[in-house]
Coordinates of C-alpha atoms in Angstrom, one line a residue:
M111 CA -77.1 39.6 -133.6
E112 CA -78.5 42.0 -136.2
T113 CA -79.3 44.4 -133.4
Y114 CA -75.7 44.6 -132.3
L115 CA -74.5 45.2 -135.9
I116 CA -76.9 48.1 -136.2
T117 CA -75.7 49.4 -132.8
I118 CA -72.0 49.1 -133.8
A119 CA -72.7 51.0 -137.0
V120 CA -74.6 53.8 -135.0
C121 CA -71.8 54.0 -132.6
V122 CA -69.1 54.6 -135.2
I123 CA -71.2 57.0 -137.3
G124 CA -72.3 58.8 -134.1
G125 CA -68.7 59.1 -133.0
L126 CA -67.7 60.5 -136.4
M127 CA -70.5 63.0 -136.5
A128 CA -69.6 64.1 -132.9
S129 CA -66.0 64.6 -134.0
R130 CA -67.1 67.2 -136.6
V131 CA -68.7 69.2 -133.8
A132 CA -65.6 68.8 -131.7
K133 CA -63.4 70.1 -134.5
K134 CA -65.5 73.3 -134.6
L135 CA -64.9 73.7 -130.8
S136 CA -61.1 72.9 -131.2
L137 CA -61.6 69.8 -129.1
P138 CA -59.7 66.4 -129.7
A139 CA -61.8 63.8 -131.4
V140 CA -61.3 61.4 -128.5
T141 CA -63.4 63.6 -126.3
A142 CA -66.1 63.7 -129.0
Y143 CA -66.2 59.9 -129.2
L144 CA -66.5 59.7 -125.4
V145 CA -69.4 62.2 -125.4
A146 CA -71.1 60.3 -128.2
G147 CA -70.8 57.1 -126.0
L148 CA -72.4 58.9 -123.2
L149 CA -75.3 60.0 -125.4
L150 CA -75.8 56.5 -126.8
G151 CA -75.5 55.0 -123.3
P152 CA -78.2 53.6 -121.0
F153 CA -78.6 57.0 -119.2
C154 CA -79.5 59.0 -122.4
L155 CA -80.7 57.7 -125.7
G156 CA -80.7 54.2 -124.4
R157 CA -83.7 55.2 -122.2
L158 CA -85.8 55.6 -125.3
G159 CA -85.8 51.8 -125.8
I160 CA -85.4 52.1 -129.6
V161 CA -83.7 48.9 -130.8
G162 CA -80.3 49.7 -132.3
L163 CA -80.3 53.3 -131.1
G164 CA -77.9 53.1 -128.2
F165 CA -77.6 50.7 -125.3
Q166 CA -80.5 50.2 -123.0
T167 CA -78.5 48.6 -120.2
L168 CA -74.8 48.5 -119.1
D169 CA -74.9 44.7 -119.8
Q170 CA -75.5 45.3 -123.5
V171 CA -72.3 47.4 -123.5
T172 CA -70.4 44.6 -121.8
V173 CA -71.3 42.2 -124.5
L174 CA -69.2 44.1 -126.9
S175 CA -66.2 44.3 -124.5
V176 CA -64.2 41.8 -126.7
L177 CA -64.2 44.6 -129.5
S178 CA -62.8 47.0 -126.9
Q179 CA -60.1 44.5 -125.9
A180 CA -59.2 44.0 -129.5
A181 CA -58.9 47.8 -130.0
L182 CA -56.7 48.1 -127.0
G183 CA -54.5 45.4 -128.4
F184 CA -54.0 47.3 -131.6
I185 CA -53.3 50.5 -129.7
A186 CA -50.6 48.8 -127.6
F187 CA -49.2 47.2 -130.8
A188 CA -48.8 50.7 -132.2
I189 CA -47.1 52.0 -129.1
G190 CA -44.7 49.1 -129.4
N191 CA -43.6 50.7 -132.7
E192 CA -42.2 53.6 -130.7
F193 CA -39.6 51.4 -129.0
R194 CA -37.3 51.2 -131.8
L195 CA -33.6 50.7 -130.9
S196 CA -32.6 54.0 -132.3
Q197 CA -35.3 55.7 -130.2
L198 CA -34.4 53.8 -127.1
E199 CA -30.7 54.7 -127.4
K200 CA -31.8 58.4 -127.3
M201 CA -34.5 58.3 -124.6
G202 CA -34.5 54.9 -123.0
G203 CA -32.8 56.0 -119.8
Q204 CA -35.0 59.0 -119.4
A205 CA -38.2 57.0 -120.2
I206 CA -37.4 54.4 -117.5
C207 CA -36.5 57.1 -114.9
V208 CA -39.6 59.2 -115.5
G209 CA -41.9 56.1 -116.0
I210 CA -40.9 54.7 -112.6
L211 CA -40.6 57.9 -110.5
Q212 CA -43.7 59.6 -111.6
A213 CA -45.8 56.5 -110.8
V214 CA -44.2 56.1 -107.4
V215 CA -44.6 59.8 -106.5
T216 CA -48.3 59.7 -107.6
T217 CA -49.1 56.7 -105.5
A218 CA -47.2 58.1 -102.5
L219 CA -49.0 61.5 -102.7
V220 CA -52.4 60.0 -103.2
D221 CA -51.8 57.6 -100.3
V222 CA -50.8 60.5 -97.9
V223 CA -53.8 62.5 -98.8
L224 CA -56.3 59.7 -98.6
L225 CA -54.9 58.4 -95.3
G226 CA -55.6 61.9 -94.0
V227 CA -59.2 61.6 -95.2
H228 CA -59.3 58.2 -93.4
L229 CA -58.0 59.6 -90.1
V230 CA -60.7 62.4 -90.3
R231 CA -63.5 60.4 -91.5
P232 CA -62.8 56.6 -91.0
D233 CA -66.6 56.0 -91.5
V234 CA -66.3 57.3 -95.1
L235 CA -62.9 55.8 -96.3
S236 CA -61.3 52.7 -94.8
L237 CA -57.5 52.3 -94.6
P238 CA -57.5 49.4 -97.1
A239 CA -59.5 51.4 -99.7
A240 CA -57.2 54.4 -99.2
I241 CA -54.1 52.3 -99.9
T242 CA -55.7 50.7 -102.9
L243 CA -56.8 53.9 -104.4
G244 CA -53.2 55.3 -104.1
A245 CA -51.9 52.4 -106.2
I246 CA -54.6 52.7 -108.9
A247 CA -53.7 56.5 -109.2
A248 CA -50.4 55.4 -110.8
A249 CA -52.1 54.0 -113.9
T250 CA -52.2 56.1 -117.1
A251 CA -54.4 55.3 -120.1
P252 CA -52.3 55.0 -123.3
A253 CA -55.3 54.9 -125.7
A254 CA -56.5 58.5 -125.3
T255 CA -52.9 59.7 -125.5
L256 CA -52.1 57.8 -128.6
M257 CA -55.3 59.0 -130.4
V258 CA -54.5 62.7 -129.7
V259 CA -50.9 62.3 -131.0
R260 CA -52.3 60.6 -134.1
Q261 CA -55.1 63.1 -134.8
Y262 CA -52.8 66.1 -134.6
K263 CA -49.7 64.5 -136.1
A264 CA -47.8 65.5 -133.0
D265 CA -44.1 64.8 -133.2
G266 CA -41.1 65.8 -131.2
P267 CA -39.1 65.0 -128.1
L268 CA -42.0 65.3 -125.7
T269 CA -44.3 63.1 -127.9
K270 CA -41.6 60.5 -128.3
L271 CA -40.9 60.4 -124.5
L272 CA -44.6 60.4 -123.6
L273 CA -45.4 57.3 -125.7
L274 CA -42.4 55.4 -124.0
V275 CA -43.5 56.5 -120.6
V276 CA -47.2 55.6 -120.8
T277 CA -46.2 52.0 -121.6
I278 CA -43.6 51.7 -118.9
D279 CA -46.2 53.2 -116.6
D280 CA -48.4 50.1 -117.1
A281 CA -45.8 47.7 -115.8
V282 CA -44.9 49.9 -112.8
G283 CA -48.6 50.4 -112.0
L284 CA -49.2 46.7 -112.0
V285 CA -46.4 46.1 -109.4
L286 CA -47.5 49.0 -107.3
F287 CA -51.2 47.9 -107.3
S288 CA -50.3 44.3 -106.5
A289 CA -48.2 45.3 -103.5
S290 CA -50.8 47.9 -102.3
F291 CA -53.7 45.5 -102.8
G292 CA -51.8 42.7 -101.0
I293 CA -51.2 45.1 -98.0
A294 CA -54.9 46.1 -98.1
S295 CA -56.0 42.6 -98.1
A296 CA -53.8 41.6 -95.3
L297 CA -55.0 44.6 -93.2
E298 CA -58.6 43.6 -93.8
L299 CA -58.5 39.8 -93.8
G300 CA -55.1 39.0 -92.3
T301 CA -54.7 36.0 -94.6
T302 CA -53.1 37.3 -97.9
S303 CA -49.4 36.7 -98.4
L304 CA -47.9 40.0 -99.6
G305 CA -44.9 38.0 -101.0
V306 CA -47.2 35.8 -103.1
V307 CA -49.2 38.8 -104.5
I308 CA -46.0 40.7 -105.5
L309 CA -44.5 37.5 -107.0
E310 CA -47.6 37.0 -109.1
A311 CA -47.3 40.6 -110.4
L312 CA -43.7 40.1 -111.4
V313 CA -44.6 36.7 -113.0
E314 CA -47.3 38.4 -114.9
I315 CA -44.9 41.1 -116.3
V316 CA -42.3 38.5 -117.3
L317 CA -44.8 36.1 -118.9
S318 CA -46.4 39.0 -120.8
L319 CA -43.0 40.2 -122.2
V320 CA -41.9 36.7 -123.1
L321 CA -45.2 35.9 -124.8
G322 CA -45.2 39.2 -126.7
A323 CA -41.5 38.7 -127.8
L324 CA -42.4 35.1 -129.1
I325 CA -45.5 36.4 -131.1
G326 CA -43.4 39.2 -132.5
V327 CA -40.7 36.9 -133.8
L328 CA -43.3 34.5 -135.2
L329 CA -45.2 37.4 -136.9
N330 CA -41.9 38.5 -138.6
W331 CA -41.3 34.8 -139.7
V332 CA -44.8 34.4 -141.3
E333 CA -44.7 37.8 -143.0
R334 CA -41.8 36.6 -145.0
F335 CA -44.0 34.1 -146.9
F336 CA -46.1 36.9 -148.3
H337 CA -45.2 39.8 -150.6
S338 CA -48.5 41.5 -151.4
R339 CA -49.5 44.4 -149.1
S340 CA -53.0 43.2 -148.5
K341 CA -51.8 39.7 -147.4
R342 CA -49.1 41.1 -145.1
L343 CA -51.8 43.4 -143.6
A344 CA -54.0 40.4 -143.0
V345 CA -51.2 38.5 -141.3
S346 CA -50.4 41.5 -139.0
V347 CA -54.1 41.9 -138.0
S348 CA -54.4 38.2 -137.3
F349 CA -51.4 38.1 -135.1
V350 CA -52.5 41.1 -133.0
L351 CA -55.9 39.4 -132.5
L352 CA -53.9 36.2 -131.6
A353 CA -51.9 38.2 -129.1
V354 CA -55.1 39.7 -127.6
G355 CA -56.8 36.3 -127.3
V356 CA -53.8 34.5 -125.7
S357 CA -53.3 37.3 -123.3
M358 CA -56.8 36.8 -121.9
Q359 CA -56.0 33.3 -120.6
E360 CA -55.3 32.5 -117.0
F361 CA -53.8 29.5 -115.5
H362 CA -52.1 28.1 -112.3
I363 CA -48.5 27.1 -111.7
G364 CA -48.4 25.5 -108.2
F365 CA -49.7 28.0 -105.8
L366 CA -49.3 30.9 -108.2
H367 CA -52.3 32.3 -110.2
C368 CA -50.8 33.4 -113.5
K369 CA -52.2 35.7 -116.2
F370 CA -51.0 38.1 -118.8
S371 CA -51.2 41.8 -119.3
L372 CA -52.9 42.5 -122.6
L373 CA -51.1 45.9 -123.0
L374 CA -47.7 44.4 -122.3
V375 CA -48.1 41.5 -124.6
C376 CA -49.2 43.5 -127.6
M377 CA -46.8 46.3 -126.9
M378 CA -43.9 43.7 -126.8
T379 CA -45.2 42.1 -130.0
G380 CA -45.0 45.5 -131.7
T381 CA -41.6 46.3 -130.3
V382 CA -39.9 43.0 -131.3
F383 CA -41.6 43.1 -134.7
C384 CA -40.6 46.7 -135.6
N385 CA -37.0 46.1 -134.6
I386 CA -36.4 42.9 -136.6
C387 CA -38.6 43.5 -139.7
D388 CA -37.1 45.7 -142.4
F389 CA -40.5 46.7 -143.8
S390 CA -42.3 47.1 -140.4
E391 CA -42.8 50.9 -140.6
E392 CA -44.9 50.8 -143.8
L393 CA -46.9 47.9 -142.5
M394 CA -47.5 49.5 -139.1
G395 CA -49.0 52.5 -141.0
R396 CA -51.4 50.2 -142.9
V397 CA -52.5 48.6 -139.7
D398 CA -53.1 51.9 -138.1
R399 CA -55.4 53.0 -140.9
W400 CA -57.2 49.6 -141.0
T401 CA -58.1 49.9 -137.3
A402 CA -59.4 53.5 -137.3
P403 CA -63.1 52.4 -137.1
L404 CA -62.2 49.9 -134.3
N405 CA -60.6 52.7 -132.3
I406 CA -63.6 55.0 -132.7
L407 CA -65.8 52.1 -131.4
F408 CA -63.5 51.6 -128.5
F409 CA -63.9 55.2 -127.2
V410 CA -67.7 55.3 -127.9
L411 CA -68.1 52.0 -125.9
S412 CA -65.9 53.4 -123.1
G413 CA -68.2 56.4 -122.9
A414 CA -71.3 54.3 -123.0
E415 CA -70.1 52.1 -120.1
L416 CA -69.6 55.1 -117.7
D417 CA -72.1 54.6 -114.9
L418 CA -73.7 58.0 -114.3
K419 CA -75.5 56.7 -111.3
I420 CA -72.5 57.2 -109.2
L421 CA -72.9 61.0 -109.4
A422 CA -75.9 60.7 -107.1
N423 CA -73.7 59.6 -104.1
P424 CA -72.2 62.7 -102.4
M425 CA -69.5 60.6 -100.6
V426 CA -68.3 59.2 -103.9
L427 CA -68.1 62.7 -105.3
L428 CA -66.2 64.0 -102.3
V429 CA -63.6 61.2 -102.2
G430 CA -63.5 61.3 -106.0
I431 CA -62.7 65.1 -106.1
I432 CA -59.9 64.6 -103.5
Y433 CA -58.6 61.6 -105.5
I434 CA -58.6 63.6 -108.8
V435 CA -56.9 66.6 -107.3
S436 CA -54.2 64.7 -105.4
R437 CA -53.6 62.3 -108.5
S438 CA -53.2 65.2 -110.8
A439 CA -50.7 66.9 -108.5
G440 CA -48.9 63.6 -108.1
K441 CA -48.6 63.2 -111.9
Y442 CA -47.5 66.7 -112.5
L443 CA -45.0 66.9 -109.6
G444 CA -43.7 63.3 -110.2
A445 CA -43.1 64.0 -113.9
Y446 CA -41.6 67.4 -113.2
G447 CA -39.2 66.1 -110.6
S448 CA -38.1 63.0 -112.6
C449 CA -37.7 65.1 -115.8
K450 CA -35.4 67.4 -113.8
L451 CA -33.5 64.5 -112.4
S452 CA -32.9 62.9 -115.8
K453 CA -32.0 66.3 -117.4
C454 CA -34.9 66.6 -119.8
S455 CA -35.4 69.8 -121.7
P456 CA -37.6 72.6 -120.1
S457 CA -40.3 72.0 -122.6
I458 CA -40.6 68.3 -121.6
T459 CA -40.2 69.0 -117.9
Q460 CA -43.0 71.6 -117.9
N461 CA -45.6 69.7 -120.0
L462 CA -45.1 65.9 -119.6
G463 CA -47.1 65.7 -116.4
I464 CA -50.2 67.1 -117.9
T465 CA -50.2 64.6 -120.7
L466 CA -50.1 61.7 -118.1
L467 CA -53.6 62.5 -116.7
P468 CA -55.9 60.4 -118.8
Q469 CA -57.0 57.2 -116.9
A470 CA -59.3 54.4 -118.1
G471 CA -59.1 50.8 -118.9
V472 CA -56.1 49.7 -116.7
A473 CA -57.5 51.6 -113.7
L474 CA -61.0 50.1 -114.2
G475 CA -59.4 46.6 -114.3
M476 CA -57.7 47.3 -111.0
A477 CA -60.8 48.7 -109.5
Q478 CA -62.7 45.6 -110.4
T479 CA -60.2 43.5 -108.6
A480 CA -60.5 45.8 -105.6
V481 CA -64.2 45.1 -105.3
A482 CA -63.2 42.1 -103.1
L483 CA -62.4 44.5 -100.3
G484 CA -65.0 45.4 -97.8
D485 CA -65.0 49.0 -99.1
G486 CA -64.4 47.8 -102.7
A487 CA -67.7 49.3 -104.0
L488 CA -66.5 52.7 -103.0
V489 CA -63.2 52.2 -104.7
R490 CA -64.7 51.2 -107.9
N491 CA -67.2 54.1 -107.9
V492 CA -64.5 56.6 -107.1
V493 CA -62.4 55.3 -110.0
L494 CA -65.4 55.3 -112.3
F495 CA -66.0 59.0 -111.4
S496 CA -62.4 59.9 -112.0
V497 CA -62.4 58.0 -115.3
L498 CA -65.5 60.0 -116.4
V499 CA -63.6 63.2 -115.6
Y500 CA -60.2 62.3 -116.9
E501 CA -61.4 60.8 -120.2
L502 CA -63.4 63.9 -121.0
V503 CA -60.8 66.5 -119.9
G504 CA -57.5 64.5 -120.3
P505 CA -57.3 64.5 -124.1
V506 CA -58.0 68.3 -124.1
L507 CA -55.2 68.9 -121.7
T508 CA -52.9 66.6 -123.6
K509 CA -53.5 68.5 -126.8
R510 CA -52.8 71.9 -125.0
A511 CA -49.6 70.6 -123.5
L512 CA -48.3 69.2 -126.8
T513 CA -49.3 72.4 -128.6
R514 CA -47.5 74.5 -125.9
A515 CA -44.4 72.4 -126.5
G516 CA -44.5 73.2 -130.2
E517 CA -45.2 69.6 -131.2
I518 CA -48.7 70.2 -132.6
K519 CA -49.2 72.8 -135.4
P520 CA -52.1 75.2 -135.1
E521 CA -55.5 74.1 -136.3
G522 CA -56.1 74.2 -140.1
K523 CA -52.6 72.9 -140.9
T524 CA -53.3 69.3 -140.4
N525 CA -54.4 66.8 -142.9
A526 CA -55.5 63.1 -142.6
R527 CA -53.1 62.1 -145.4
T528 CA -50.0 64.2 -144.7
P529 CA -47.9 64.9 -141.6
N530 CA -47.6 68.4 -140.2
K531 CA -45.1 70.6 -141.9
D532 CA -43.5 73.8 -140.6

């Protein structure tokens, strides 16, 4: 265990040092953390075999996955803070419209392009794999987006809508993936019931929202027994960890396999809590500061677990490039069209799609499920390749889009303790 403690310390310090280099290059800290993870991973410093200095195998990274899950829970909890009733009254309709339509358009476009690849080279990409990849394309990673927003103190209509959309995107992506994976399994095996698969996805969303709401109410009730800031912070941290732990449970109700979405549970916990607790805003700020090292560790571990061996397979690279190009086009066009439809401002319409490109944890989870397909290994490797690209490039593009929209002030005018000022 002492080896893992040393490794965790090296990861956080390494990520912080890399962020100083990134600042000189005007790159987001998230990109620096991911690069630090790659350097500390089994394909770079890990090869030296020095105990504590990086990870020698991908299995060693997996051992710390519970810390990544906890970090993701706190990130979702913070995003839930954006769903205040006052904010929903202003942008709720737009967020729902954009969140659903951009995901559907992305899936449809990627499906069409990959089906074309299948028709040309069926030996490279099977029909079930093409359909599954199309659904995975809808998923957007909220973690990288939120970290960029926090680092640069971004604020404005685009930022507010973005944080709402990335969370709605998770629920929409879950339904799209369940439907597409059900169709893919039926095509390949002829035994999977599409209705059952979609029903399980809907049950997962409902159960996640109900569980999150209950934990949010309970958190507010317990907080009332304490008045010191430190104890209220301890209660909040404990309840987020509780939400993460419970959301990882799975069970059966009759013929249905039931589970929870960690992101939706923790997001709903934050949403309910911030809307019923009159001191939630101050408490949320304290939780954010407390979890800073955990968030750094999350991205360093994400970089360390990226499997660089996939770059040696030319077919994975070919399908991966096609997937990345078509998904990027789908996200931009889907967001652009849905923003036009919902009458968003030109600044939001032109920039939102670019901020939706990052892809990571949710997509990797879907890809892991898709391994059950005959062509599942290709699906997983294509998603791994796209995550490698999107996680390194996505935060940079998100920063540029928010800057172009006027919601990030120029470098040199930000401070860790104070928000941006005109």
